[in-house]
Coordinates of C-alpha atoms and ligand atoms in Angstrom, one line a residue:
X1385 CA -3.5 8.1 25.3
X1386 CA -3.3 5.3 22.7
X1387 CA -4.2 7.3 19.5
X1388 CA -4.9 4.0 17.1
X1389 CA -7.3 1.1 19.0
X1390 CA -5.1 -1.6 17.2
X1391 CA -6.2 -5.3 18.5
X1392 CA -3.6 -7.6 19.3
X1393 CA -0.5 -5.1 18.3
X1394 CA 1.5 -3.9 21.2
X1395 CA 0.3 -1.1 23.0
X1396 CA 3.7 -0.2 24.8
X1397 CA 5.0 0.4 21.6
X1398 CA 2.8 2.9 20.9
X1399 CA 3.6 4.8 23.7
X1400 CA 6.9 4.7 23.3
X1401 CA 6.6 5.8 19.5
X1402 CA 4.8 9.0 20.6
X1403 CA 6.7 10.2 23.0
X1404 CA 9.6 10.0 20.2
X1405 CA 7.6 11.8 18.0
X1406 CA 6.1 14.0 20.4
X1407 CA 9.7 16.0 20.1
X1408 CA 10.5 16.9 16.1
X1409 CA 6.8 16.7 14.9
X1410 CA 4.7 19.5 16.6
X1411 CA 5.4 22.2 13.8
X1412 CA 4.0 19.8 11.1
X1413 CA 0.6 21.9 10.9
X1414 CA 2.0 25.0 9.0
X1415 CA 0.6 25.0 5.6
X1416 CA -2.8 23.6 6.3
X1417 CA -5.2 26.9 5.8
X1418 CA -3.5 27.9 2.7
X1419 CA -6.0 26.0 0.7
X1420 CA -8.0 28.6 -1.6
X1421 CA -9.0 26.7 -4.8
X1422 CA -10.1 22.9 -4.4
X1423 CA -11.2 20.6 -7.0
X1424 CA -12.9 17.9 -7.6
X1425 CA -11.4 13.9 -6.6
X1426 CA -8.8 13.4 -10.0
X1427 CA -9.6 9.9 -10.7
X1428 CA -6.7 8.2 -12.6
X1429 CA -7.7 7.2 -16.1
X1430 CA -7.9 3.2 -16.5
X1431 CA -5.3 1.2 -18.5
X1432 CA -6.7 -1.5 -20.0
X1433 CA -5.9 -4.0 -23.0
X1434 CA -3.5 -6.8 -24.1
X1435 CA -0.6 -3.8 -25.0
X1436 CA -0.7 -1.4 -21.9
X1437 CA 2.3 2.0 -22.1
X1438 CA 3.4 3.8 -19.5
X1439 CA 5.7 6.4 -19.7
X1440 CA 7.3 7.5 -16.3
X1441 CA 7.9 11.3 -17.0
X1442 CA 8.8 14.2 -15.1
X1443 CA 6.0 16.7 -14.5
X1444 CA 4.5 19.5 -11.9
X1445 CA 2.3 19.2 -9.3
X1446 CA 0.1 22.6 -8.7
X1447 CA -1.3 22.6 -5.6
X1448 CA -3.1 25.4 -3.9
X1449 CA -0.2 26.5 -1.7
X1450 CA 2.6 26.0 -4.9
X1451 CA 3.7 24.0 -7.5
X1452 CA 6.1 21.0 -6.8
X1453 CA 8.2 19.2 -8.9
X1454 CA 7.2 15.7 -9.7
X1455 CA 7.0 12.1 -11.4
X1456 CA 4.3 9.7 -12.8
X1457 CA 3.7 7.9 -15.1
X1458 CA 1.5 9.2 -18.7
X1459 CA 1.0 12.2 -16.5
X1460 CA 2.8 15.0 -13.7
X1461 CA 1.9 12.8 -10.9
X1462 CA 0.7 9.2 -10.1
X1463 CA 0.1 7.3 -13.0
X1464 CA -3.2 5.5 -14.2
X1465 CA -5.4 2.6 -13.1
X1466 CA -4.1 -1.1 -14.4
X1467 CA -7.0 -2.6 -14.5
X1468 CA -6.7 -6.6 -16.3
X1469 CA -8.9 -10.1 -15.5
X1470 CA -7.3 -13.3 -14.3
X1471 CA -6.4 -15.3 -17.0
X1472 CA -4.7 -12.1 -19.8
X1473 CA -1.9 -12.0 -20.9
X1474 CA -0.5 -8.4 -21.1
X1475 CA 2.5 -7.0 -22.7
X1476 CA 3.8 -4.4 -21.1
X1477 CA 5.8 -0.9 -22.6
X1478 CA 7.6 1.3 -20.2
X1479 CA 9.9 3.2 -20.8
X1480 CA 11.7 5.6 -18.8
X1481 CA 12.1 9.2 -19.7
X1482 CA 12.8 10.6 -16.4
X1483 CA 16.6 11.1 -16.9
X1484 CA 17.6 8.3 -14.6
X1485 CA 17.6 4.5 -13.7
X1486 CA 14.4 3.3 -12.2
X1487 CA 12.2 0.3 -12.1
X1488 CA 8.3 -0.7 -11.8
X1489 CA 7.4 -3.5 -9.3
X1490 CA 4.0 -4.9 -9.1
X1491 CA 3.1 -5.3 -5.9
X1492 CA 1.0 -7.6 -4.7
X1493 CA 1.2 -9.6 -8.2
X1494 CA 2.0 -13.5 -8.5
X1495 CA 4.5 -12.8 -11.1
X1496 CA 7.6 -14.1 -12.7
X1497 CA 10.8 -13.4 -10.3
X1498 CA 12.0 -12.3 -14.6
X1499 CA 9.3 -9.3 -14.4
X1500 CA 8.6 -8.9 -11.0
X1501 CA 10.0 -5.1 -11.5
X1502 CA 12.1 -5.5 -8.1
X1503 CA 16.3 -4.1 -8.0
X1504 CA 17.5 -6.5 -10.3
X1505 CA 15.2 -5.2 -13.2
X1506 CA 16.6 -1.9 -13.3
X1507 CA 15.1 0.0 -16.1
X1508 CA 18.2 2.5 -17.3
X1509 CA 17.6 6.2 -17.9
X1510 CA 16.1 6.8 -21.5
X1511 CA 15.5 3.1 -22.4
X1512 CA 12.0 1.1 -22.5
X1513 CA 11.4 -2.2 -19.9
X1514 CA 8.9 -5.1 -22.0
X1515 CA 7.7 -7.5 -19.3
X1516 CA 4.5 -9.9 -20.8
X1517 CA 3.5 -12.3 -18.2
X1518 CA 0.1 -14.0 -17.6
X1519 CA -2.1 -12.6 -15.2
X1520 CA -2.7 -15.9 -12.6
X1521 CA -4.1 -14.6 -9.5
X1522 CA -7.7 -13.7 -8.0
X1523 CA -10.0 -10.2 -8.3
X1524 CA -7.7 -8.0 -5.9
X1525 CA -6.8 -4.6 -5.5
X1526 CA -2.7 -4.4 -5.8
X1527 CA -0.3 -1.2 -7.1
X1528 CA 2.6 -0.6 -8.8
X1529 CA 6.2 1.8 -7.9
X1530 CA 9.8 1.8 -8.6
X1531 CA 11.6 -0.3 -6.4
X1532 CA 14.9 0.9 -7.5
X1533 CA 17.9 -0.2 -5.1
X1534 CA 18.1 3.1 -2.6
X1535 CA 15.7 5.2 -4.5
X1536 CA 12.9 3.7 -3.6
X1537 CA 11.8 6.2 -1.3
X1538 CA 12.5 9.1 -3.6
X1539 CA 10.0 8.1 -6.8
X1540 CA 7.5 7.1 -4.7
X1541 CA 7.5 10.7 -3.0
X1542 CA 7.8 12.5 -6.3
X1543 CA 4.5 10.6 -7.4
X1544 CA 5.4 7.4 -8.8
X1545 CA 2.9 5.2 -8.1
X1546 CA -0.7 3.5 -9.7
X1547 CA -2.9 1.1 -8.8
X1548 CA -3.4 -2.0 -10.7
X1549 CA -6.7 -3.8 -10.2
X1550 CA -7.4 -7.8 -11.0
X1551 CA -11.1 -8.7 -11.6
X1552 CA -12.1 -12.4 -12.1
X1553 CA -15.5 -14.2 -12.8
X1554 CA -16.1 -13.9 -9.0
X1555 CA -15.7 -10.6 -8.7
X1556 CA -17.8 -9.5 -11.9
X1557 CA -20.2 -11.6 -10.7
X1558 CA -20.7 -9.7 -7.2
X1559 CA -23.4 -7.3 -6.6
X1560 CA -21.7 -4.6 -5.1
X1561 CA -20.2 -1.2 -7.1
X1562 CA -17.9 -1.9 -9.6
X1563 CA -18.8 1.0 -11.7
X1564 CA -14.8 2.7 -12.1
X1565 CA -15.1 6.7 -11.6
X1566 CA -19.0 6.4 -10.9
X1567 CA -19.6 4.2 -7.8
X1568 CA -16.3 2.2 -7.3
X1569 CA -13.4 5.0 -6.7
X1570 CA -9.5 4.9 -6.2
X1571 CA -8.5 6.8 -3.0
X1572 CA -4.1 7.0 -3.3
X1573 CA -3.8 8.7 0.2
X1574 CA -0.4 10.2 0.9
X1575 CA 1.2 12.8 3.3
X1576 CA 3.7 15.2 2.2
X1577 CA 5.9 17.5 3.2
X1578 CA 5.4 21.1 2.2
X1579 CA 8.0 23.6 2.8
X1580 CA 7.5 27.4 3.1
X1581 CA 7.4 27.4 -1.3
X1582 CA 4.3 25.4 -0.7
X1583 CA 7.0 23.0 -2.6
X1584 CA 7.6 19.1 -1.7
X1585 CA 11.1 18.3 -2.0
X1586 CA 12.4 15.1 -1.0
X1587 CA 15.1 15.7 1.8
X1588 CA 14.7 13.4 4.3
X1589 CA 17.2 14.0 7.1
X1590 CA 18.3 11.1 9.7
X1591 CA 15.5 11.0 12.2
X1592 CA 13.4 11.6 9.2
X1593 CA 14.8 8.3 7.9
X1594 CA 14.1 6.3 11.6
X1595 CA 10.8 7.7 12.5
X1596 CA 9.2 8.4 9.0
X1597 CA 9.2 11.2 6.4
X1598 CA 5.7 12.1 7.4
X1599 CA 3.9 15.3 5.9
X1600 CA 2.1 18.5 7.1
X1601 CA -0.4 18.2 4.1
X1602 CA -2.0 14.9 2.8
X1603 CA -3.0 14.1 -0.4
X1604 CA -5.8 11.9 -2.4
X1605 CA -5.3 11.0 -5.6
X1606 CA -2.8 14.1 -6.0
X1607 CA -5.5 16.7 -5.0
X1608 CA -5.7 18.4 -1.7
X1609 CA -8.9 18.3 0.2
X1610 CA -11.0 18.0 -3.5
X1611 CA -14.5 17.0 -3.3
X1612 CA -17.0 14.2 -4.9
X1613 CA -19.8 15.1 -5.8
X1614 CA -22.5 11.6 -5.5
X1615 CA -25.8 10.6 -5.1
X1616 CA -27.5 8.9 -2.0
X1617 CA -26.5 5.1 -2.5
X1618 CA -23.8 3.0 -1.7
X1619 CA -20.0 3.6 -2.9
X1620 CA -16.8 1.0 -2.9
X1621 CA -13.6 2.8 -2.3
X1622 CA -10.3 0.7 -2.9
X1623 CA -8.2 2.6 -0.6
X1624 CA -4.2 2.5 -0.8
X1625 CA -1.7 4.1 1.9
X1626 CA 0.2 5.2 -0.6
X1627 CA 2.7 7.1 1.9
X1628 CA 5.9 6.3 2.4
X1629 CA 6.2 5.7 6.0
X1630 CA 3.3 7.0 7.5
X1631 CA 0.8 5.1 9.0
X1632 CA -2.8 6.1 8.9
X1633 CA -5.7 5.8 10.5
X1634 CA -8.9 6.9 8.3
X1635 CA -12.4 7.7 9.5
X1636 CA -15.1 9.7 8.3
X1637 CA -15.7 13.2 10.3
X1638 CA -19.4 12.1 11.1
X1639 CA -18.2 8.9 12.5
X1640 CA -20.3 6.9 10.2
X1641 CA -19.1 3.3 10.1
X1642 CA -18.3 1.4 6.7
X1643 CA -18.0 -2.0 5.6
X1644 CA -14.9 -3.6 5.0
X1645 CA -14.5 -6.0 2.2
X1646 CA -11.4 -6.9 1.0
X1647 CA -7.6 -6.5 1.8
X1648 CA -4.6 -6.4 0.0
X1649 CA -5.2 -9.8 -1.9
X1650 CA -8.4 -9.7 -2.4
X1651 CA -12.2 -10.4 -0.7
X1652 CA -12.4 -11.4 3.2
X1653 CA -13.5 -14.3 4.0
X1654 CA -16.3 -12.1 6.3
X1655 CA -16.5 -8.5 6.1
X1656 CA -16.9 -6.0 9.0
X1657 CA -18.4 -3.0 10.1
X1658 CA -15.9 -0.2 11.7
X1659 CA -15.8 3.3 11.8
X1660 CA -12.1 3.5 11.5
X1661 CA -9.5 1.9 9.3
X1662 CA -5.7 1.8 10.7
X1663 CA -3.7 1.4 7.5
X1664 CA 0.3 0.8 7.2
X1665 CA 2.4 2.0 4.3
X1666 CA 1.4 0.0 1.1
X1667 CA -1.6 -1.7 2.6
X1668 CA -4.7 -1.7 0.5
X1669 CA -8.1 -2.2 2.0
X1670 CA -11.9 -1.9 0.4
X1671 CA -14.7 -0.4 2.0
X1672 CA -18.5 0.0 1.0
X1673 CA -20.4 3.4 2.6
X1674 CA -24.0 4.0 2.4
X1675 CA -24.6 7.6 1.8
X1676 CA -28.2 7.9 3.1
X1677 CA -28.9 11.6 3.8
X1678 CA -28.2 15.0 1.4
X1679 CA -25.2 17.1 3.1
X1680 CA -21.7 16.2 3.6
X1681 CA -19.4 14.1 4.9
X1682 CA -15.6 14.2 5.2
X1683 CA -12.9 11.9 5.2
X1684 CA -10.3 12.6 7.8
X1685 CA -6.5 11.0 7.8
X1686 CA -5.2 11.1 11.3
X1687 CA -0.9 10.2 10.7
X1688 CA 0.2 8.1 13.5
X1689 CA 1.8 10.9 15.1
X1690 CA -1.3 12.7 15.8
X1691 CA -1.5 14.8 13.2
X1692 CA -5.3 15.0 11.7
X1693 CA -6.0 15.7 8.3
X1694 CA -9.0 17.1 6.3
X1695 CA -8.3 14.6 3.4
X1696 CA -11.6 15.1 0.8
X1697 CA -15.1 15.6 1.1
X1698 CA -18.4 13.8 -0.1
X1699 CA -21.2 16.3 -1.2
X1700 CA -24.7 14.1 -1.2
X1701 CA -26.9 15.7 -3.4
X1702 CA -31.0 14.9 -2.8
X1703 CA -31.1 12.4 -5.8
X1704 CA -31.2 8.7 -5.1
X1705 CA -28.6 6.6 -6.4
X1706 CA -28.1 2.8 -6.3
X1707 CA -27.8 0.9 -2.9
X1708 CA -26.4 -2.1 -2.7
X1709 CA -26.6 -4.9 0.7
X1710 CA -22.9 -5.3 1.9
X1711 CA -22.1 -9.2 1.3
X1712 CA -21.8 -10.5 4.6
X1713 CA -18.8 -13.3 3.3
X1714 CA -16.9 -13.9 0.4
X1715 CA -14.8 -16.9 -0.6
X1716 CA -11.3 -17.3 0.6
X1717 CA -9.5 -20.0 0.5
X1718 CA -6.1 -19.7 3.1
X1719 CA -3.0 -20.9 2.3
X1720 CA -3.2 -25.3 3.5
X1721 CA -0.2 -25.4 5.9
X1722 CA 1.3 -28.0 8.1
X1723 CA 3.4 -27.2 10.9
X1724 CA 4.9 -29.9 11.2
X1725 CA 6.2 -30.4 7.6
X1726 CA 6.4 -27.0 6.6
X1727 CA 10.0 -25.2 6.5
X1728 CA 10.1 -22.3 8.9
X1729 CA 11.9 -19.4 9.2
X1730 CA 12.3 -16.0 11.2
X1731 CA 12.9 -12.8 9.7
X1732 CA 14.1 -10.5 12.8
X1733 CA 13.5 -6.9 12.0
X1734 CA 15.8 -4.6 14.0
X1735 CA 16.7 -1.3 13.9
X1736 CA 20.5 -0.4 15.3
X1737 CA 21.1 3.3 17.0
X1738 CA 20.8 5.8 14.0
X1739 CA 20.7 4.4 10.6
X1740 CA 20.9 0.5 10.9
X1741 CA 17.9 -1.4 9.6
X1742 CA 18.5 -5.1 9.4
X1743 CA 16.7 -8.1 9.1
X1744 CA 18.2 -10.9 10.5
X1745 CA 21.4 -9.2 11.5
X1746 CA 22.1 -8.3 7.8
X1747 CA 21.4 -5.3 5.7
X1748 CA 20.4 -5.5 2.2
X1749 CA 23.0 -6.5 0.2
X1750 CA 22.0 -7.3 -4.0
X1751 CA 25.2 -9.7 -4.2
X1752 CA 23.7 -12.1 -1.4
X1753 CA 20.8 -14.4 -1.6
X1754 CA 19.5 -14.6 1.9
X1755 CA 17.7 -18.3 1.4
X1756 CA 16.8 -20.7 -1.0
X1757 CA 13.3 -22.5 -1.1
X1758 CA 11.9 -25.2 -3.6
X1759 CA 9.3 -24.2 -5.8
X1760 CA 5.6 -25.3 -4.8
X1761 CA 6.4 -25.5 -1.3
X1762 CA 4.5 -24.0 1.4
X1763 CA 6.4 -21.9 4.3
X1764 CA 5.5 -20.9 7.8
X1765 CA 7.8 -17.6 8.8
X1766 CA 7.7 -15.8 11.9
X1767 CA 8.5 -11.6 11.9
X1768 CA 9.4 -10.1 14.6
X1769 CA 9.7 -6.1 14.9
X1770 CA 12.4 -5.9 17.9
X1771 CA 11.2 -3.3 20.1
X1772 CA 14.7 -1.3 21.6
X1773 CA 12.6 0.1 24.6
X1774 CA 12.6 4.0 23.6
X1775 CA 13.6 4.0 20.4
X1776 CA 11.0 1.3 19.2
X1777 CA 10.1 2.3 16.0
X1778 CA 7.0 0.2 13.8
X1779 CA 8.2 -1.7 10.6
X1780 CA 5.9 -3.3 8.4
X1781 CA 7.1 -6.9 6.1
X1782 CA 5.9 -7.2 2.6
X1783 CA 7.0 -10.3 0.5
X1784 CA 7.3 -10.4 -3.4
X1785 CA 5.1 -12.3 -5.6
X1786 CA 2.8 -14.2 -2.9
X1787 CA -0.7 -13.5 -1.2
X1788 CA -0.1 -15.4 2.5
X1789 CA -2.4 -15.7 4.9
X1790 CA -1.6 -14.3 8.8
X1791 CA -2.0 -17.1 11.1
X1792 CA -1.5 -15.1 13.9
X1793 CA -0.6 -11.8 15.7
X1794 CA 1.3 -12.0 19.2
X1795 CA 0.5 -15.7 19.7
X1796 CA -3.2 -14.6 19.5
X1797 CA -5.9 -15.0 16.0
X1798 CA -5.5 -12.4 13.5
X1799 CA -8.4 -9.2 13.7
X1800 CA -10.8 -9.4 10.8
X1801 CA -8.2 -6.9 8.9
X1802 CA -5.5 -9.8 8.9
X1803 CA -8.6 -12.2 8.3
X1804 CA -7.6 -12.3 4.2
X1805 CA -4.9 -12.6 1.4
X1806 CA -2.5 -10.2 2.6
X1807 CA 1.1 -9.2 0.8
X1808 CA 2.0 -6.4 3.7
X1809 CA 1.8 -6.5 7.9
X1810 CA 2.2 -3.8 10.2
X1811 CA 4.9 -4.8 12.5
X1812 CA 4.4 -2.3 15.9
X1813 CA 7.9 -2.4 18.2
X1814 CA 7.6 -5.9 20.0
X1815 CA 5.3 -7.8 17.8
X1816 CA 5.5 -11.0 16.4
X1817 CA 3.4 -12.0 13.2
X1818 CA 3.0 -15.9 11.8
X1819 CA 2.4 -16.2 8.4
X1820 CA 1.9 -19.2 5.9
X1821 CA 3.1 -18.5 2.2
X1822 CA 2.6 -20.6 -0.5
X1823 CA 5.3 -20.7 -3.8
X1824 CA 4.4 -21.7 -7.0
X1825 CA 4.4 -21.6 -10.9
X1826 CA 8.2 -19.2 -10.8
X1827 CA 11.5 -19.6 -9.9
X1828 CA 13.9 -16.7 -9.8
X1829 CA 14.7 -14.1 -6.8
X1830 CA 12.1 -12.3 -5.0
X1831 CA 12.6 -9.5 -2.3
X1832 CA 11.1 -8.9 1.0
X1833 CA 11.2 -5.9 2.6
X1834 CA 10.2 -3.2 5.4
X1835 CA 7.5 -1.2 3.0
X1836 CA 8.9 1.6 5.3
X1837 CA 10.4 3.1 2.5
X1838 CA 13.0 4.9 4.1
X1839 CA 14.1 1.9 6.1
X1840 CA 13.8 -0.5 2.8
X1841 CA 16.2 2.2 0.9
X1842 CA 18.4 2.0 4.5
X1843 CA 19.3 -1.4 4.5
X1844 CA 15.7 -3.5 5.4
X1845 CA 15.5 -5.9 2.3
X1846 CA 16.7 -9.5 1.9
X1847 CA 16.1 -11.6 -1.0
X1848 CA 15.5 -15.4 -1.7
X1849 CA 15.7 -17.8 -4.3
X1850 CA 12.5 -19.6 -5.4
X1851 CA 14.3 -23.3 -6.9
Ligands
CU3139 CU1 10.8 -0.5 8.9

């Protein structure tokens, strides 16, 4: 029983993964019908400006079944929505309050290697990080985390994560929602891991660390199963797995199908219709939904072991909005490759009995650069997730400061999701993924990873130098 319908990925994988999971993960359902006082959706203020502060802070997250201690940034948990144009220039203030070293990456962002915000730009307890940098990139929907060397993992779960939207003259110039907070809304989903405090505690033990940390409640935007209250019309959620190593598949509990219109980079080059959305850790994804008839809808998470999740509801009310016609295409331009000039390379992504993650037969190590390439050069690298038979376990590959384009998944063309700029894949046990990435405008060191968190803090990481 193949839970997620995912085209072109490996379906023996799948198998294999559930009947892993199918042992540790049954008694994940514990706390769900605790829930007695629900909200409505939190929607994370916007940052905006030349000068944009963040404070990463300790804080407390009250949820219905207890109160857990957290991160974020300006706030207990999450931090607020980045929201700049191609073409600023921003100067950044962070500083770091939370009585230990940390960092904030930008993922997804074509950004100097010098404020990239990966393991080299640690940002020490109690001091402030000051990274200006011109915003060069088109209208996309990216986010920001620490990306601290082994702690990755841990901020992340305690809430340290935003998202951090670029708009461009294309993108203003759309008709579709762009209203933030009234027709155009951040959804951060994320699992966690309650225990019997109603308390999430990061404590991952070592199967925890292979298979994923998943939760037995999920999240959006930092609320548990809160509600939005809209109109009839049409709404755009930009729509982050913010998890750490869960991968989701979202769908609405009256099956109506959505529009999709933009991935991790940016705008499709042709949306699509689904009823379903299969998302990895770290992969963004925009959707438009007509909302046609007063009553309610809900949003369900189903985790990849099977678990199913309530995750928020959408109370229609009788009066009528705006509706907007879904663009049928947008523009895209791919990366221009040539496979016969173009330097390849494989990144083999292998995981070795308990505990060994490796790329390429080598674990993270922050003394070793892993390659070199030349600045404005165009790449062609093959991932391969190496599937071990039972103990396949998915991986996804995200590269620093690029936007590449998939050129194809098990020797066959990308699905409409891979269609577009993506920074992120979804690696199931046995796949192989061919992307083309172009370099430019920076030199400096760049990472890429597993976005597994737990297998990115393990070992999963290499890092090249852009000459
Ligand atoms: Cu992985």
């Amino acid at each position: 029983m193949p839970l997620f319908n995912m085209k072109n990925h490996k379906k023996a994988g799948i198998a294999a993964l559930l009947m892993i999971l199918a042992g540790g993960l049954l008694s994940a359902s514990g706390n769900k019908e605790i829930s007695s006082e629900r909200g409505t959706l939190p929607i994370p203020p916007l940052l905006e400006g030349e000068n944009l502060n963040l404070v990463m802070q300790r804080g407390e997250l009250k949820l219905p079944m207890g109160t857990s201690k957290t991160m974020g940034f300006n706030g207990n948990y999450l931090g607020p929505t980045i929201r700049v144009s191609d073409g600023d220039f921003v100067n950044f203030n962070i500083k770091n309050t939370l009585g230990e070293d940390s960092t904030v990456h930008w993922h997804g962002l074509h950004v100097p290697a010098e404020y990239d915000g990966g393991p080299h730009q640690v940002i020490k307890a109690g001091t402030t990080w000051k990274p200006s940098f011109k915003i060069d990139q088109k209208a996309a929907t990216l986010w920001y985390h620490p990306h601290l060397l082994g702690k990755t993992a841990e901020h992340v779960y305690n809430g340290m994560a935003g998202m951090f939207y670029i708009e461009d003259a294309y993108s203003k110039s759309l008709l579709i929602p762009q209203k933030y907070g009234v027709n155009d809304f951040p959804l951060v989903i994320q699992d966690r891991k309650l225990n019997n405090k109603g308390q999430f505690i990061y404590s991952p033990g070592r199967s925890d660390i292979m298979r994923g940390y998943i939760g037995n409640i999920v999240l959006v935007n930092g609320a548990y199963e809160p509600f939005l209250e809209i109109k009839k019309g049409t709404y755009r959620f930009r729509i982050l797995n913010g998890s750490n190593s869960s991968i989701y598949k979202l769908r609405f509990s009256d099956k109506r199908k959505f529009t999709v219109i933009a991935s991790d980079g940016g705008f499709l080059p042709r949306s699509f219709n689904t009823a379903s959305l299969v998302m990895a850790p770290a992969e963004r994804y925009e959707i438009l939904v007509d909302f046609t008839e007063k009553g309610k809808s809900s949003l369900i998470t189903e985790i990849y072991n099977g678990d199913t999740f309530k995750t928020m509801d959408f109370t229609v009310s009788d009066s009528k909005g705006t509706f907007y016609p879904h663009p049928a295409a947008f523009t895209y331009t791919p990366v221009a490759y040539d496979t016969k000039k173009n330097i390849k390379r494989t990144f083999r992504m292998e995981t070795r009995g308990m505990g060994g993650f490796i790329i390429n037969g080598k674990s993270m190590d922050l003394n070793r650069i892993d390659f070199s390439l030349k600045k404005n050069s165009t790449e062609i690298w093959t991932i391969e997730s190496v599937g071990m038979g039972m103990m396949g376990i998915p991986h996804s590959f995200h590269v620093h400061d690029v936007q590449f384009t998939v050129l194809s998944v098990n020797g066959k063309k990308p699905g409409p999701l891979y269609s577009g700029p993506k920074d992120t894949v979804l690696l199931m046990p046995g796949d192989r993924i061919v992307i083309a990435l172009r370099f430019q405008d920076y030199t400096g060191i760049y990472m890429y990873h597993c976005h597994f968190l737990e297998h990115e803090d393990s070992g999963m990481m290499g890092q090249f130098m852009v000459e």
